[in-house]
């Protein structure tokens, strides 16, 4: 309680100390209340009381921007409290928790292999447009995530390691990157939605997939179409989470264009909380798409995956592609390439 009151007390004392001599005689100055009270000790006490009981302190200003007259507003303290405590805890637990889970999973289960080894034949999984959209979204997300985490944790984790000058330069460039990469990220989210929404509508197969633990825990590989239940979750987290994080980010990027200070504080809370949760989810996704599963990365690397990998994880999709290829005069999609 005392710790929460101290900043307000200090600020109020600072204000009193900064009052020019004229104020001592009751003259109007900027920084005094809009309904000026005699500048006596009683008025200062009233001011202080207002600050301590959560009231606003507004001033009279001569510049056109009326918003600059608001010196203190109580929601600002709640926002700061959120930023310094709630966000740090939620973000820290989510990100470190997911890193811990992924590490334990790797140590306990190792890399998920292709059953029976590689077939030596491949099938096209993602075309160049899909891979381009994925990497544009993923690349910008990674930089946005790192520069965003630096805003929240950098002062405690990085500043002591590299010193104030390097930290200032890093944070400045990080902030530029954070502002500009918001655009390719948002575009990527829209593209991924348009490209993949038809394959990501939840169905009964997904329920069975989740019941079987996705084949990650226990034994056996549950049936799946082009995307399994877990991947559909990743898709909707990317699309819905990404859209909300981007929208709330744009509200902050263009101050007062869309809303007032109270609205921007809500946008900040939505933006920061969803972003740290999304970062945690993406750590799991990145692990499975690279080190965690043999053959998975090829889908987003060359676009071609080994046939045995495809059958193991997306059996229904392979059947569909094979049917399509047989039915078509010029077979597309599934093609044998031979071992190389
Ligand atoms: C940066 C490292 C990343 C790697 C190595 C990676 C890898 C992959 C791979 C291999 C796939 C295809 C999986 C399959 O064939 O079934 C995939 C799909 C996908 N990725 Fe990523 N990814 C990364 C980052 C991201 C990020 C940051 C996002 C979103 C912000 C994202 C969103 C998606 C989505 C929505 C899919 C389709 C659903 C799924 O397969 O889970 N990826 N990724």
Coordinates of N, CA and C in Angstrom, one line a residue, residues 115-302:
X115 N 8.3 -43.9 -39.0 CA 8.1 -45.4 -38.8 C 8.6 -46.1 -40.1
X116 N 9.5 -47.1 -39.9 CA 10.0 -47.8 -41.0 C 10.9 -47.1 -41.9
X117 N 11.3 -45.9 -41.5 CA 12.3 -45.1 -42.3 C 11.7 -44.4 -43.5
X118 N 12.6 -43.7 -44.2 CA 12.1 -43.0 -45.3 C 11.7 -43.9 -46.5
X119 N 10.7 -43.5 -47.2 CA 10.2 -44.3 -48.4 C 11.1 -44.0 -49.6
X120 N 11.7 -42.8 -49.6 CA 12.5 -42.5 -50.8 C 11.7 -41.9 -51.9
X121 N 10.4 -41.8 -51.7 CA 9.5 -41.1 -52.6 C 8.9 -39.9 -51.9
X122 N 8.7 -38.8 -52.6 CA 8.1 -37.7 -51.9 C 6.8 -37.2 -52.6
X123 N 6.1 -36.4 -51.8 CA 4.8 -35.9 -52.2 C 4.8 -34.4 -51.9
X124 N 4.2 -33.6 -52.8 CA 4.2 -32.2 -52.6 C 3.2 -31.8 -51.5
X125 N 3.7 -31.1 -50.5 CA 2.8 -30.7 -49.4 C 2.4 -29.3 -49.4
X126 N 3.4 -28.4 -49.7 CA 3.0 -27.0 -49.7 C 3.7 -26.4 -51.0
X127 N 2.9 -25.6 -51.7 CA 3.5 -24.9 -52.9 C 4.3 -23.6 -52.5
X128 N 4.8 -23.0 -53.5 CA 5.7 -21.8 -53.2 C 5.0 -20.7 -52.5
X129 N 3.7 -20.5 -52.9 CA 2.9 -19.4 -52.3 C 2.7 -19.7 -50.8
X130 N 2.3 -20.9 -50.5 CA 2.0 -21.3 -49.1 C 3.3 -21.2 -48.3
X131 N 4.4 -21.6 -48.9 CA 5.7 -21.5 -48.1 C 6.1 -20.1 -47.9
X132 N 5.9 -19.3 -49.0 CA 6.3 -17.8 -48.9 C 5.4 -17.1 -47.9
X133 N 4.1 -17.4 -47.8 CA 3.2 -16.8 -46.8 C 3.6 -17.2 -45.4
X134 N 4.0 -18.6 -45.3 CA 4.4 -19.1 -44.0 C 5.6 -18.4 -43.5
X135 N 6.6 -18.3 -44.3 CA 7.9 -17.7 -43.9 C 7.9 -16.2 -43.7
X136 N 7.0 -15.6 -44.4 CA 6.8 -14.1 -44.2 C 6.2 -13.9 -42.8
X137 N 5.2 -14.7 -42.5 CA 4.5 -14.6 -41.2 C 5.5 -15.0 -40.1
X138 N 6.1 -16.2 -40.3 CA 7.0 -16.7 -39.2 C 8.2 -15.8 -39.0
X139 N 8.8 -15.4 -40.1 CA 10.0 -14.5 -39.9 C 9.7 -13.2 -39.2
X140 N 8.6 -12.6 -39.6 CA 8.3 -11.3 -38.9 C 7.8 -11.6 -37.5
X141 N 7.1 -12.7 -37.3 CA 6.7 -13.0 -35.9 C 7.9 -13.2 -35.0
X142 N 8.9 -13.9 -35.4 CA 10.1 -14.2 -34.6 C 10.7 -12.8 -34.1
X143 N 10.9 -11.9 -35.1 CA 11.5 -10.6 -34.8 C 10.6 -9.8 -33.9
X144 N 9.3 -9.8 -34.2 CA 8.3 -9.1 -33.3 C 8.3 -9.7 -31.9
X145 N 8.4 -11.0 -31.8 CA 8.4 -11.6 -30.5 C 9.7 -11.2 -29.7
X146 N 10.8 -11.3 -30.4 CA 12.1 -11.0 -29.6 C 12.1 -9.5 -29.2
X147 N 11.7 -8.7 -30.1 CA 11.8 -7.2 -29.8 C 10.7 -6.9 -28.8
X148 N 9.6 -7.6 -28.8 CA 8.5 -7.4 -27.8 C 8.9 -7.9 -26.5
X149 N 9.6 -9.0 -26.4 CA 10.1 -9.5 -25.1 C 11.1 -8.6 -24.5
X150 N 11.9 -8.0 -25.4 CA 12.9 -7.1 -25.0 C 12.3 -5.9 -24.3
X151 N 11.1 -5.4 -24.8 CA 10.4 -4.3 -24.1 C 10.0 -4.7 -22.7
X152 N 9.6 -5.9 -22.5 CA 9.1 -6.3 -21.2 C 10.2 -6.8 -20.3
X153 N 11.1 -7.6 -20.8 CA 12.1 -8.2 -19.9 C 13.5 -7.7 -20.1
X154 N 13.8 -6.9 -21.2 CA 15.2 -6.6 -21.6 C 15.9 -5.8 -20.5
X155 N 15.1 -4.9 -19.8 CA 15.7 -4.1 -18.8 C 16.3 -4.9 -17.7
X156 N 15.7 -6.0 -17.4 CA 16.2 -6.9 -16.3 C 17.2 -7.9 -16.7
X157 N 17.0 -8.4 -18.0 CA 17.8 -9.5 -18.4 C 18.9 -9.1 -19.3
X158 N 18.7 -8.1 -20.2 CA 19.8 -7.8 -21.2 C 20.6 -6.6 -20.8
X159 N 20.0 -5.6 -20.2 CA 20.7 -4.4 -19.8 C 21.9 -4.7 -18.9
X160 N 21.8 -5.6 -17.9 CA 22.9 -5.9 -17.0 C 24.0 -6.6 -17.8
X161 N 23.7 -7.3 -18.9 CA 24.7 -8.1 -19.6 C 25.5 -7.2 -20.6
X162 N 24.8 -6.3 -21.3 CA 25.5 -5.6 -22.3 C 25.7 -4.1 -22.0
X163 N 25.2 -3.6 -20.9 CA 25.4 -2.2 -20.6 C 24.4 -1.3 -21.2
X164 N 24.3 0.0 -20.7 CA 23.3 0.9 -21.1 C 23.4 1.3 -22.6
X165 N 24.6 1.6 -23.1 CA 24.7 2.1 -24.4 C 24.2 1.1 -25.5
X166 N 24.8 -0.1 -25.3 CA 24.4 -1.2 -26.3 C 22.9 -1.5 -26.1
X167 N 22.4 -1.5 -24.9 CA 21.0 -1.8 -24.7 C 20.1 -0.7 -25.3
X168 N 20.5 0.5 -25.2 CA 19.7 1.6 -25.8 C 19.7 1.4 -27.3
X169 N 20.8 1.1 -27.9 CA 20.9 0.9 -29.4 C 20.0 -0.3 -29.8
X170 N 20.2 -1.4 -29.1 CA 19.4 -2.6 -29.4 C 17.9 -2.3 -29.3
X171 N 17.5 -1.6 -28.2 CA 16.1 -1.4 -28.0 C 15.5 -0.4 -29.1
X172 N 16.3 0.5 -29.5 CA 15.9 1.5 -30.5 C 15.6 0.7 -31.8
X173 N 16.6 -0.1 -32.3 CA 16.4 -0.8 -33.5 C 15.3 -1.9 -33.4
X174 N 15.3 -2.4 -32.2 CA 14.2 -3.4 -31.9 C 12.8 -2.8 -32.1
X175 N 12.7 -1.5 -31.6 CA 11.4 -0.8 -31.7 C 11.1 -0.5 -33.1
X176 N 12.1 -0.1 -33.9 CA 11.9 0.2 -35.3 C 11.4 -1.1 -36.0
X177 N 12.1 -2.2 -35.7 CA 11.7 -3.5 -36.3 C 10.3 -3.8 -35.9
X178 N 10.0 -3.6 -34.7 CA 8.7 -4.0 -34.1 C 7.6 -3.2 -34.9
X179 N 7.8 -1.9 -35.1 CA 6.8 -1.1 -35.7 C 6.6 -1.5 -37.2
X180 N 7.7 -1.7 -37.9 CA 7.6 -2.0 -39.4 C 7.2 -3.4 -39.7
X181 N 7.6 -4.4 -38.9 CA 7.3 -5.8 -39.2 C 5.9 -6.1 -38.9
X182 N 5.2 -5.2 -38.2 CA 3.7 -5.4 -38.0 C 3.0 -5.6 -39.3
X183 N 3.5 -4.9 -40.4 CA 2.7 -4.9 -41.6 C 2.9 -6.3 -42.4
X184 N 4.1 -6.8 -42.6 CA 4.2 -8.1 -43.2 C 3.6 -9.2 -42.4
X185 N 3.6 -9.0 -41.1 CA 3.0 -10.1 -40.2 C 1.5 -10.1 -40.5
X186 N 0.9 -8.9 -40.4 CA -0.6 -8.8 -40.6 C -1.0 -9.4 -42.0
X187 N -0.2 -9.0 -43.0 CA -0.4 -9.5 -44.4 C -0.3 -11.0 -44.4
X188 N 0.7 -11.5 -43.8 CA 0.9 -13.0 -43.7 C -0.2 -13.7 -43.1
X189 N -0.8 -13.2 -42.0 CA -1.9 -13.8 -41.3 C -3.1 -13.8 -42.3
X190 N -3.3 -12.8 -43.0 CA -4.5 -12.8 -43.9 C -4.3 -13.8 -45.0
X191 N -3.0 -13.9 -45.6 CA -2.7 -14.9 -46.6 C -2.9 -16.3 -46.1
X192 N -2.4 -16.6 -44.9 CA -2.5 -17.9 -44.4 C -4.0 -18.3 -44.2
X193 N -4.7 -17.3 -43.7 CA -6.2 -17.6 -43.5 C -6.8 -18.0 -44.9
X194 N -6.5 -17.2 -45.9 CA -7.2 -17.4 -47.2 C -6.7 -18.8 -47.8
X195 N -5.4 -19.1 -47.6 CA -4.9 -20.3 -48.3 C -5.3 -21.6 -47.6
X196 N -5.5 -21.5 -46.2 CA -5.6 -22.8 -45.5 C -6.9 -22.9 -44.7
X197 N -7.8 -21.9 -44.8 CA -9.0 -22.0 -43.9 C -9.8 -23.3 -44.3
X198 N -9.9 -23.6 -45.6 CA -10.7 -24.7 -46.1 C -10.3 -26.0 -45.5
X199 N -9.0 -26.2 -45.2 CA -8.5 -27.4 -44.6 C -8.4 -27.4 -43.1
X200 N -8.9 -26.3 -42.5 CA -8.8 -26.2 -41.0 C -10.1 -26.1 -40.3
X201 N -11.2 -26.5 -41.0 CA -12.5 -26.5 -40.3 C -12.5 -27.8 -39.4
X202 N -12.7 -27.6 -38.1 CA -12.7 -28.8 -37.2 C -13.7 -29.8 -37.6
X203 N -13.4 -31.1 -37.4 CA -14.3 -32.2 -37.7 C -14.1 -33.3 -36.7
X204 N -14.9 -34.4 -36.9 CA -14.9 -35.5 -36.0 C -13.5 -36.2 -35.8
X205 N -12.8 -36.2 -36.9 CA -11.5 -36.8 -36.9 C -10.5 -36.1 -35.9
X206 N -10.8 -34.8 -35.7 CA -9.9 -34.0 -34.8 C -10.2 -34.5 -33.3
X207 N -11.4 -34.8 -33.0 CA -11.8 -35.2 -31.7 C -11.0 -36.5 -31.4
X208 N -11.1 -37.5 -32.4 CA -10.4 -38.7 -32.2 C -8.9 -38.5 -32.1
X209 N -8.4 -37.5 -32.8 CA -7.0 -37.2 -32.8 C -6.5 -36.8 -31.4
X210 N -7.4 -35.9 -30.8 CA -7.0 -35.4 -29.5 C -7.2 -36.5 -28.4
X211 N -8.2 -37.4 -28.6 CA -8.4 -38.5 -27.6 C -7.2 -39.4 -27.6
X212 N -6.6 -39.5 -28.8 CA -5.4 -40.4 -28.9 C -4.1 -39.7 -28.6
X213 N -4.3 -38.5 -28.0 CA -3.1 -37.7 -27.6 C -2.2 -37.3 -28.8
X214 N -2.8 -37.3 -30.0 CA -2.1 -36.8 -31.2 C -1.0 -37.7 -31.6
X215 N -0.9 -38.9 -31.0 CA 0.2 -39.8 -31.3 C 1.5 -39.4 -30.7
X216 N 1.5 -38.3 -30.0 CA 2.7 -37.8 -29.3 C 2.9 -38.5 -28.0
X217 N 1.7 -38.6 -27.3 CA 1.8 -39.4 -26.0 C 1.1 -40.8 -26.3
X218 N 1.6 -41.8 -25.7 CA 1.1 -43.2 -26.0 C 1.6 -43.7 -27.4
X219 N 0.9 -44.7 -27.9 CA 1.4 -45.3 -29.1 C 0.4 -45.2 -30.2
X220 N 0.8 -45.4 -31.4 CA -0.1 -45.4 -32.6 C -0.3 -44.0 -33.1
X221 N -0.7 -43.9 -34.4 CA -0.9 -42.6 -35.0 C -2.3 -42.4 -35.4
X222 N -3.0 -41.5 -34.8 CA -4.4 -41.3 -35.2 C -4.5 -40.7 -36.6
X223 N -5.7 -41.0 -37.2 CA -5.9 -40.6 -38.6 C -6.0 -39.1 -38.7
X224 N -5.5 -38.5 -39.8 CA -5.7 -37.1 -40.0 C -5.7 -36.8 -41.5
X225 N -6.4 -35.7 -41.8 CA -6.4 -35.2 -43.2 C -5.2 -34.3 -43.4
X226 N -5.4 -33.2 -44.2 CA -4.2 -32.4 -44.5 C -3.6 -31.8 -43.3
X227 N -4.5 -31.4 -42.3 CA -4.0 -30.9 -41.0 C -4.7 -31.7 -39.9
X228 N -3.9 -32.0 -38.9 CA -4.5 -32.7 -37.8 C -5.0 -31.8 -36.7
X229 N -5.6 -32.3 -35.7 CA -6.2 -31.4 -34.6 C -5.3 -30.4 -34.1
X230 N -4.1 -30.8 -33.8 CA -3.1 -29.9 -33.2 C -2.7 -28.8 -34.1
X231 N -2.6 -29.2 -35.4 CA -2.2 -28.2 -36.4 C -3.3 -27.2 -36.6
X232 N -4.6 -27.7 -36.5 CA -5.7 -26.8 -36.7 C -5.7 -25.8 -35.5
X233 N -5.3 -26.2 -34.3 CA -5.2 -25.3 -33.2 C -4.1 -24.2 -33.5
X234 N -3.0 -24.7 -34.1 CA -1.9 -23.7 -34.4 C -2.4 -22.7 -35.4
X235 N -3.2 -23.3 -36.4 CA -3.8 -22.4 -37.4 C -4.7 -21.3 -36.8
X236 N -5.6 -21.7 -36.0 CA -6.6 -20.8 -35.4 C -5.9 -19.8 -34.4
X237 N -4.9 -20.3 -33.7 CA -4.1 -19.4 -32.8 C -3.4 -18.3 -33.7
X238 N -2.9 -18.8 -34.8 CA -2.2 -17.8 -35.7 C -3.2 -16.8 -36.3
X239 N -4.3 -17.3 -36.7 CA -5.2 -16.4 -37.4 C -6.0 -15.5 -36.5
X240 N -6.6 -16.1 -35.4 CA -7.4 -15.3 -34.5 C -6.5 -14.5 -33.6
X241 N -5.5 -15.2 -33.0 CA -4.5 -14.5 -32.1 C -3.8 -13.4 -32.9
X242 N -3.3 -13.8 -34.1 CA -2.5 -12.9 -34.9 C -3.3 -11.7 -35.2
X243 N -4.6 -11.9 -35.6 CA -5.5 -10.7 -36.0 C -5.7 -9.8 -34.8
X244 N -5.9 -10.4 -33.6 CA -6.2 -9.5 -32.5 C -4.9 -8.8 -32.0
X245 N -3.8 -9.5 -32.1 CA -2.5 -8.9 -31.7 C -2.2 -7.8 -32.7
X246 N -2.4 -8.0 -34.0 CA -2.1 -7.0 -35.0 C -3.0 -5.8 -34.8
X247 N -4.3 -6.1 -34.6 CA -5.3 -5.0 -34.5 C -5.0 -4.1 -33.3
X248 N -4.7 -4.7 -32.2 CA -4.4 -4.0 -31.0 C -3.1 -3.2 -31.1
X249 N -2.2 -3.9 -31.8 CA -0.9 -3.2 -32.1 C -1.0 -2.0 -32.9
X250 N -1.9 -2.0 -33.9 CA -2.1 -0.8 -34.8 C -2.7 0.3 -34.0
X251 N -3.6 -0.1 -33.0 CA -4.2 1.0 -32.2 C -3.1 1.7 -31.4
X252 N -2.0 0.9 -31.0 CA -0.9 1.6 -30.3 C 0.1 2.3 -31.2
X253 N 0.2 1.8 -32.4 CA 1.1 2.3 -33.4 C 0.7 3.7 -33.9
X254 N -0.7 3.9 -33.9 CA -1.2 5.2 -34.3 C -2.0 5.8 -33.1
X255 N -1.3 6.4 -32.2 CA -2.0 6.9 -31.0 C -3.1 7.9 -31.2
X256 N -4.2 7.7 -30.6 CA -5.4 8.6 -30.7 C -6.1 8.6 -32.0
X257 N -5.6 7.7 -33.0 CA -6.4 7.6 -34.2 C -7.7 6.9 -34.0
X258 N -7.6 5.9 -33.2 CA -8.8 5.0 -33.1 C -9.6 5.2 -31.8
X259 N -8.8 5.6 -30.7 CA -9.5 5.6 -29.4 C -8.7 6.6 -28.5
X260 N -9.2 6.7 -27.3 CA -8.6 7.6 -26.3 C -7.6 6.9 -25.5
X261 N -7.1 7.6 -24.5 CA -6.0 6.9 -23.6 C -6.5 5.7 -22.9
X262 N -7.8 5.7 -22.5 CA -8.3 4.5 -21.8 C -8.4 3.3 -22.8
X263 N -8.8 3.6 -24.0 CA -8.9 2.6 -25.0 C -7.5 2.0 -25.4
X264 N -6.5 2.9 -25.4 CA -5.2 2.4 -25.7 C -4.6 1.6 -24.6
X265 N -5.0 1.9 -23.3 CA -4.5 1.0 -22.2 C -5.1 -0.4 -22.3
X266 N -6.4 -0.4 -22.7 CA -7.0 -1.8 -22.9 C -6.3 -2.5 -24.1
X267 N -6.1 -1.7 -25.2 CA -5.4 -2.3 -26.3 C -4.0 -2.9 -25.9
X268 N -3.3 -2.2 -25.1 CA -2.0 -2.6 -24.7 C -2.1 -3.9 -23.9
X269 N -3.1 -4.0 -23.0 CA -3.3 -5.2 -22.2 C -3.6 -6.4 -23.1
X270 N -4.5 -6.2 -24.1 CA -4.9 -7.3 -25.0 C -3.7 -7.7 -25.8
X271 N -3.0 -6.7 -26.3 CA -1.8 -6.9 -27.2 C -0.7 -7.7 -26.5
X272 N -0.4 -7.3 -25.3 CA 0.8 -7.9 -24.6 C 0.4 -9.3 -24.1
X273 N -0.8 -9.4 -23.5 CA -1.1 -10.8 -23.0 C -1.3 -11.8 -24.1
X274 N -2.0 -11.4 -25.2 CA -2.1 -12.4 -26.3 C -0.8 -12.7 -26.9
X275 N 0.1 -11.7 -27.0 CA 1.4 -11.9 -27.7 C 2.2 -12.9 -26.9
X276 N 2.3 -12.8 -25.6 CA 3.1 -13.7 -24.8 C 2.5 -15.1 -24.9
X277 N 1.2 -15.2 -24.9 CA 0.6 -16.6 -25.0 C 0.9 -17.2 -26.4
X278 N 0.8 -16.3 -27.4 CA 1.1 -16.8 -28.7 C 2.5 -17.2 -28.9
X279 N 3.4 -16.5 -28.2 CA 4.9 -16.8 -28.3 C 5.1 -18.2 -27.7
X280 N 4.4 -18.5 -26.6 CA 4.5 -19.8 -25.9 C 4.0 -20.9 -26.8
X281 N 2.9 -20.6 -27.5 CA 2.3 -21.7 -28.4 C 3.2 -21.9 -29.5
X282 N 3.8 -20.8 -30.1 CA 4.7 -21.0 -31.2 C 6.0 -21.7 -30.9
X283 N 6.5 -21.6 -29.7 CA 7.7 -22.3 -29.3 C 7.4 -23.8 -29.5
X284 N 6.2 -24.3 -29.1 CA 5.8 -25.7 -29.3 C 5.7 -26.0 -30.7
X285 N 5.1 -25.1 -31.5 CA 5.0 -25.4 -33.0 C 6.4 -25.4 -33.7
X286 N 7.3 -24.5 -33.3 CA 8.6 -24.5 -33.9 C 9.3 -25.7 -33.6
X287 N 9.2 -26.2 -32.4 CA 9.9 -27.4 -32.0 C 9.4 -28.6 -32.8
X288 N 8.1 -28.8 -32.9 CA 7.6 -30.0 -33.7 C 7.9 -29.8 -35.2
X289 N 7.9 -28.6 -35.6 CA 8.2 -28.4 -37.1 C 9.7 -28.5 -37.4
X290 N 10.6 -28.6 -36.4 CA 12.0 -28.7 -36.7 C 12.7 -29.9 -36.0
X291 N 13.2 -29.6 -34.8 CA 14.0 -30.6 -34.1 C 13.2 -31.8 -33.6
X292 N 11.9 -31.5 -33.3 CA 11.1 -32.5 -32.6 C 10.6 -33.7 -33.5
X293 N 10.5 -33.5 -34.8 CA 10.0 -34.6 -35.7 C 10.7 -34.8 -37.0
X294 N 11.2 -36.0 -37.2 CA 11.9 -36.3 -38.4 C 11.1 -36.0 -39.6
X295 N 11.6 -35.3 -40.6 CA 10.9 -35.2 -41.9 C 9.9 -34.0 -41.9
X296 N 9.6 -33.4 -40.8 CA 8.6 -32.3 -40.8 C 9.0 -31.1 -41.5
X297 N 10.3 -30.7 -41.2 CA 10.7 -29.4 -41.7 C 10.6 -29.3 -43.3
X298 N 10.9 -30.5 -43.9 CA 10.8 -30.5 -45.4 C 9.6 -29.9 -46.0
X299 N 8.5 -30.0 -45.2 CA 7.2 -29.5 -45.7 C 7.3 -28.0 -46.0
X300 N 8.0 -27.3 -45.1 CA 8.1 -25.9 -45.3 C 9.5 -25.5 -45.9
X301 N 10.4 -26.5 -46.0 CA 11.7 -26.2 -46.7 C 11.5 -26.3 -48.2
X302 N 11.6 -27.6 -48.7 CA 11.5 -27.8 -50.1 C 10.0 -27.8 -50.6

